[in-house]
PDB file of C-alpha atoms in Angstrom:
ATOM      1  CA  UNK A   1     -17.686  17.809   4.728  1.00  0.00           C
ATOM      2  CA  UNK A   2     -17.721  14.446   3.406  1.00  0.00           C
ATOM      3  CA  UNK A   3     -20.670  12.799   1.420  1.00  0.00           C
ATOM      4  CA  UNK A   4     -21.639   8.858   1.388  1.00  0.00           C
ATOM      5  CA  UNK A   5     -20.475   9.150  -2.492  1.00  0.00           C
ATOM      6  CA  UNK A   6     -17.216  10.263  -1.792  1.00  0.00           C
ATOM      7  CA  UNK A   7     -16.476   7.622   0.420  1.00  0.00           C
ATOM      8  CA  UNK A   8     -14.910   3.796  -0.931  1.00  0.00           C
ATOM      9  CA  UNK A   9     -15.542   0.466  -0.134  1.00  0.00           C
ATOM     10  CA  UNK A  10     -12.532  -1.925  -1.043  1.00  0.00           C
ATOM     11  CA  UNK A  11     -11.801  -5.556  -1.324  1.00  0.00           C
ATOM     12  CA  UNK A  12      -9.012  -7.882  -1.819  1.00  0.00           C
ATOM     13  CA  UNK A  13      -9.590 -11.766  -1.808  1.00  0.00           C
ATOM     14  CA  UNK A  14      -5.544 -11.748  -0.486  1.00  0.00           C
ATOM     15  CA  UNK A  15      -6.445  -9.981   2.564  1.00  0.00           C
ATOM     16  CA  UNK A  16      -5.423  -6.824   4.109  1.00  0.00           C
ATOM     17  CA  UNK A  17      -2.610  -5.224   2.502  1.00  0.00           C
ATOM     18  CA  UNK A  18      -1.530  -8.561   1.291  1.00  0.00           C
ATOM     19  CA  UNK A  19      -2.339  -7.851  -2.653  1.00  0.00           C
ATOM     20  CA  UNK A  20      -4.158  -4.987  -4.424  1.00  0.00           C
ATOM     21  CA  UNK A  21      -7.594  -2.874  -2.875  1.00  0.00           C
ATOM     22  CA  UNK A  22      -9.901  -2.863  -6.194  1.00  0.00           C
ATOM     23  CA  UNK A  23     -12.621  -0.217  -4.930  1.00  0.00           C
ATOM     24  CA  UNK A  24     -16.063  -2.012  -5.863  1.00  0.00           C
ATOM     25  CA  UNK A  25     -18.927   0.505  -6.307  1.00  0.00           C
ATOM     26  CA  UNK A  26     -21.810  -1.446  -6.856  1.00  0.00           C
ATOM     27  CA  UNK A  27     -23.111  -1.262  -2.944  1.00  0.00           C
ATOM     28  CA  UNK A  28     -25.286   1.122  -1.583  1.00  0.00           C
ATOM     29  CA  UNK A  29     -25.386   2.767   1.683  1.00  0.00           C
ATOM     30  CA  UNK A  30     -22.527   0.976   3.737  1.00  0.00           C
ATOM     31  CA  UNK A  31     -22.373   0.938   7.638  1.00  0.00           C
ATOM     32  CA  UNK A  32     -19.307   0.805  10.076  1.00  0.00           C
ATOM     33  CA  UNK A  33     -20.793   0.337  13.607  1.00  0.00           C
ATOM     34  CA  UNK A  34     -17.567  -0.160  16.263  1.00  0.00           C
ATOM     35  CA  UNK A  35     -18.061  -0.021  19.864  1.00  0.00           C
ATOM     36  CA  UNK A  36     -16.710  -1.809  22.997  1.00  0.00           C
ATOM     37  CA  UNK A  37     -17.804  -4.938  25.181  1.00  0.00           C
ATOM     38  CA  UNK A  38     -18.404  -3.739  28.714  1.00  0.00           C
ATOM     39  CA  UNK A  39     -18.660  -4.925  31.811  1.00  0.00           C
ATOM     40  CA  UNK A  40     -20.398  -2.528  34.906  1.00  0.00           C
ATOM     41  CA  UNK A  41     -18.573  -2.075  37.862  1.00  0.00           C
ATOM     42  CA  UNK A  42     -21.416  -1.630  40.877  1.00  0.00           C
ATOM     43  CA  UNK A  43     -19.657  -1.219  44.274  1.00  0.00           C
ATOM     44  CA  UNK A  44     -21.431   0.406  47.525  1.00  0.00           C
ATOM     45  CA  UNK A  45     -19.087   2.859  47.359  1.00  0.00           C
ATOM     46  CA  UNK A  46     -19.878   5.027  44.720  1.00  0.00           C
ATOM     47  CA  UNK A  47     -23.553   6.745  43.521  1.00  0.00           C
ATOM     48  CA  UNK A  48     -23.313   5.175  39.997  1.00  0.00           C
ATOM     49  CA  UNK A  49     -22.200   2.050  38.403  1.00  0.00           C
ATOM     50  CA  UNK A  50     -19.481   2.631  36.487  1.00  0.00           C
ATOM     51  CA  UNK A  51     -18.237   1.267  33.020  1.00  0.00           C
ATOM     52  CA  UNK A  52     -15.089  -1.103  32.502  1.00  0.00           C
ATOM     53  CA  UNK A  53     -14.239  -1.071  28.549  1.00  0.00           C
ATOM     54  CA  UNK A  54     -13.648  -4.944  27.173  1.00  0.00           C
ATOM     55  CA  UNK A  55     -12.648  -5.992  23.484  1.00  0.00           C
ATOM     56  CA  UNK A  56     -13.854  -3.373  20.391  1.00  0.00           C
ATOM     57  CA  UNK A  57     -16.585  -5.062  18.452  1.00  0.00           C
ATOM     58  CA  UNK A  58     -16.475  -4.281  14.337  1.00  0.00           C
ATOM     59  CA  UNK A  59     -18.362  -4.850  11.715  1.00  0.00           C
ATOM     60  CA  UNK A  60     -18.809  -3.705   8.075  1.00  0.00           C
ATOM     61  CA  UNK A  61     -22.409  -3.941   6.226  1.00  0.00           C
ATOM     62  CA  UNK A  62     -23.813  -2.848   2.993  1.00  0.00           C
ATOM     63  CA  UNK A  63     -26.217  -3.604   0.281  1.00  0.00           C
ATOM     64  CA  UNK A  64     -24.972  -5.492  -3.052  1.00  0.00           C
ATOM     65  CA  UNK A  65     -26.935  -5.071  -6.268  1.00  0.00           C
ATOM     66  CA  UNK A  66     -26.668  -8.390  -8.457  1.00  0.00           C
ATOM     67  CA  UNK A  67     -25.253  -7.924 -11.673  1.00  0.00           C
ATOM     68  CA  UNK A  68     -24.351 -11.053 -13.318  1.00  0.00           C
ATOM     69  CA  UNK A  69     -20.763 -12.298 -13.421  1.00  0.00           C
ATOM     70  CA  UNK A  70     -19.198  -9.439 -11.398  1.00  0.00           C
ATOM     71  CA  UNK A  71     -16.118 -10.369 -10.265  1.00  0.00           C
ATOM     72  CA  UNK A  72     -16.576  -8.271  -6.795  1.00  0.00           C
ATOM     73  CA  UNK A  73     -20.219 -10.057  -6.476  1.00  0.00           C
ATOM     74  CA  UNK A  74     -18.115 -13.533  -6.722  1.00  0.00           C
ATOM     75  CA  UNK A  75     -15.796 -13.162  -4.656  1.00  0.00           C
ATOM     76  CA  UNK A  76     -18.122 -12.128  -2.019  1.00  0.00           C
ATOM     77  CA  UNK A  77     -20.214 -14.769  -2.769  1.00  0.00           C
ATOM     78  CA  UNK A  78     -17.441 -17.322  -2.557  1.00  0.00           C
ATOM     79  CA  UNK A  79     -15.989 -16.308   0.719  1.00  0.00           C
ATOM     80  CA  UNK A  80     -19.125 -16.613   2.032  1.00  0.00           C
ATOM     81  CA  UNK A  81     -20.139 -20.170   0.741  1.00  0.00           C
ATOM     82  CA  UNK A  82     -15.800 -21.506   1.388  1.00  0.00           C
ATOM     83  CA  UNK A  83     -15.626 -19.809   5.218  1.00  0.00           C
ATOM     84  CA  UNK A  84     -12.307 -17.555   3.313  1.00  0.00           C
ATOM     85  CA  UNK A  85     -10.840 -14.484   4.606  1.00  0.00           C
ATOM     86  CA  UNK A  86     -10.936 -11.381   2.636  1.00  0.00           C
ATOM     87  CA  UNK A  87      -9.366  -8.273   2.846  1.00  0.00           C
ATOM     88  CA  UNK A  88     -11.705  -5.310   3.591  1.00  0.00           C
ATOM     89  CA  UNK A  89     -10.605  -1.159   3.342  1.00  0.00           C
ATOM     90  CA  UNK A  90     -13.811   1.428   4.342  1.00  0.00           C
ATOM     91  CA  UNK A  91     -12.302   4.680   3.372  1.00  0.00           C
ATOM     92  CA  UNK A  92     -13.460   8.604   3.605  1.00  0.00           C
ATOM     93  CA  UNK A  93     -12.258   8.768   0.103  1.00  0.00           C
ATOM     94  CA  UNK A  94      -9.690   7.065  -2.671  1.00  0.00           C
ATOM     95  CA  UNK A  95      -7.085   4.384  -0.836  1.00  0.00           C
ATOM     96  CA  UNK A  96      -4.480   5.974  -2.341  1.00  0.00           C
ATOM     97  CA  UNK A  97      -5.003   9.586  -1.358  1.00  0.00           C
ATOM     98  CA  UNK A  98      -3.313  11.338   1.480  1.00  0.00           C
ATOM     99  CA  UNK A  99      -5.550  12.064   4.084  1.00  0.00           C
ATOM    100  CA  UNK A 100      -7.913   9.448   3.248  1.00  0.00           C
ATOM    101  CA  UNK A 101      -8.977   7.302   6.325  1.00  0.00           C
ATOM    102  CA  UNK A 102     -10.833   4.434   7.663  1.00  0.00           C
ATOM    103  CA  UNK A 103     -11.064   0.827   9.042  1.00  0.00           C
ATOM    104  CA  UNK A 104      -8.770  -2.081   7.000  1.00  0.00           C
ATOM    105  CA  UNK A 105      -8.865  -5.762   8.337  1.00  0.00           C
ATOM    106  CA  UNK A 106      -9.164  -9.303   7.279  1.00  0.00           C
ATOM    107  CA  UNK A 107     -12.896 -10.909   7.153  1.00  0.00           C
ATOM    108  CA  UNK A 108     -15.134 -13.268   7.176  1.00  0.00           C
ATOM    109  CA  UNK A 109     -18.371 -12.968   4.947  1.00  0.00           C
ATOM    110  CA  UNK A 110     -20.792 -14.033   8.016  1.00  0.00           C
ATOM    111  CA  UNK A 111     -24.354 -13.429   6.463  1.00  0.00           C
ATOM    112  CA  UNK A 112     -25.163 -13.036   2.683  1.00  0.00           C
ATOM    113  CA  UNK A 113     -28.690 -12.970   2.419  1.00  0.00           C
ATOM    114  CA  UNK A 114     -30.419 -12.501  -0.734  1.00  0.00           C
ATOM    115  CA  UNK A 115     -33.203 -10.350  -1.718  1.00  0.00           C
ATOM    116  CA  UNK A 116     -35.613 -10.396  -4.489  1.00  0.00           C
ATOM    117  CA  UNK A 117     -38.074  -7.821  -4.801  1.00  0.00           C
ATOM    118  CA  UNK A 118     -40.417  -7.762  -7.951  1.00  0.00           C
ATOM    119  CA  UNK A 119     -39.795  -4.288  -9.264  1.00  0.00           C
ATOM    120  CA  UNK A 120     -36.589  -3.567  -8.194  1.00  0.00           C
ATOM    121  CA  UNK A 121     -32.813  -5.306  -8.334  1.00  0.00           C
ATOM    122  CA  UNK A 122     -31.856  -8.066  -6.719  1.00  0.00           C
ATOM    123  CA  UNK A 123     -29.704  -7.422  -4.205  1.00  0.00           C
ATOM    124  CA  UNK A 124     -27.617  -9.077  -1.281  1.00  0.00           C
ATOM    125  CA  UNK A 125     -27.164  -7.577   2.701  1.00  0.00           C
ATOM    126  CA  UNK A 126     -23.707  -8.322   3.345  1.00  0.00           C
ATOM    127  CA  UNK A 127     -22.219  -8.479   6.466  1.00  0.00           C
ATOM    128  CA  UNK A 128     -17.985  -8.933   7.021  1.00  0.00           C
ATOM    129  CA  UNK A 129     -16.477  -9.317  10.870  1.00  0.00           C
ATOM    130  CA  UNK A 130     -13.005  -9.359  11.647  1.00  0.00           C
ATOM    131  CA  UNK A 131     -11.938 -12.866  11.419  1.00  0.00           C
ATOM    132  CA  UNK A 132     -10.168 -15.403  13.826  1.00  0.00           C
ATOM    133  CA  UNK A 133      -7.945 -16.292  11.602  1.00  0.00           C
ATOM    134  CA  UNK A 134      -6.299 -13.074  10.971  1.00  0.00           C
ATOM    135  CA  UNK A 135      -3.191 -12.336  12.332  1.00  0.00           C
ATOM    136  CA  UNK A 136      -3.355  -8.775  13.089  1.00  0.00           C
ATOM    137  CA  UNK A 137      -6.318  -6.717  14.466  1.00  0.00           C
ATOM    138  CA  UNK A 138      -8.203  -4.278  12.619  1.00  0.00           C
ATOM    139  CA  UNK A 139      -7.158  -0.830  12.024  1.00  0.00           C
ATOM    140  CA  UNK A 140      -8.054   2.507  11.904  1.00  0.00           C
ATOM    141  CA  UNK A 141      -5.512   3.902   9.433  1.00  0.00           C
ATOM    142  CA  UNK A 142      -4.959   7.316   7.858  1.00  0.00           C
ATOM    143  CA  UNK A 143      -3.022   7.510   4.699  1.00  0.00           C
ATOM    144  CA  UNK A 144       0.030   9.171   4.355  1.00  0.00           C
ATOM    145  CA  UNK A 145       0.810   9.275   0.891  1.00  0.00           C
TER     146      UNK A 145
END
């Protein structure tokens, strides 16, 4: 079994694989919804409609807390604000651990809200989505160190 804490959220402002992952740990509860266009298929034929499977849709969220001139915080910040790519790694556990897996692609920063609540931090709901610009589609990887 395999808690939330255990698990790592990395980033790399070269993009996937492209520099160095630098886990960054000041995020809260992070979410990796994936699931597939589809299109129904209703013919007289059959009892049921049935499902045809189109393009995966992916998506990485997670809650920043604020802290002043953190280098993770502005690079987020600025791929937002410039349209940039960024490299994104969700892992089950340390990048560089055999047996460690999860999604790695290049992303856009596509909403960056901020939030400021009066007794507690300030934080940002970040969303990343695979971007058009990257060459290769995301992956689900499993590392074999």
């Amino acid at each position: 079994m395999t808690t939330g804490l255990e698990c790592c959220l990395y980033l790399d402002p070269a993009g996937a694989g492209q520099g160095t992952w630098t886990k960054y740990e000041d995020v809260g509860d992070v979410s990796v919804p994936h699931s597939w266009n589809e299109s129904q298929r209703k013919i007289r034929k059959h009892k049921y409609e049935r499902t045809t499977l189109g393009q995966g849709v992916l998506e990485t969220t997670f809650t920043l807390t604020y802290r002043a001139g953190d280098a993770g915080f502005e690079m987020l910040r600025d791929a937002h604000l410039n349209k940039t790519d960024i490299g994104v790694a969700v892992m089950s556990g340390d990048i560089a651990t055999a047996g460690s897996e999860g999604w790695q692609y290049d992303a856009k920063v596509t909403s960056f809200p901020e939030t400021q609540s009066l007794e507690e931090d300030m934080t940002f709901d970040v969303t990343l989505k695979p971007s058009s610009d990257a060459t290769d589609d995301p992956a689900r990887v499993v590392i074999s160190v």
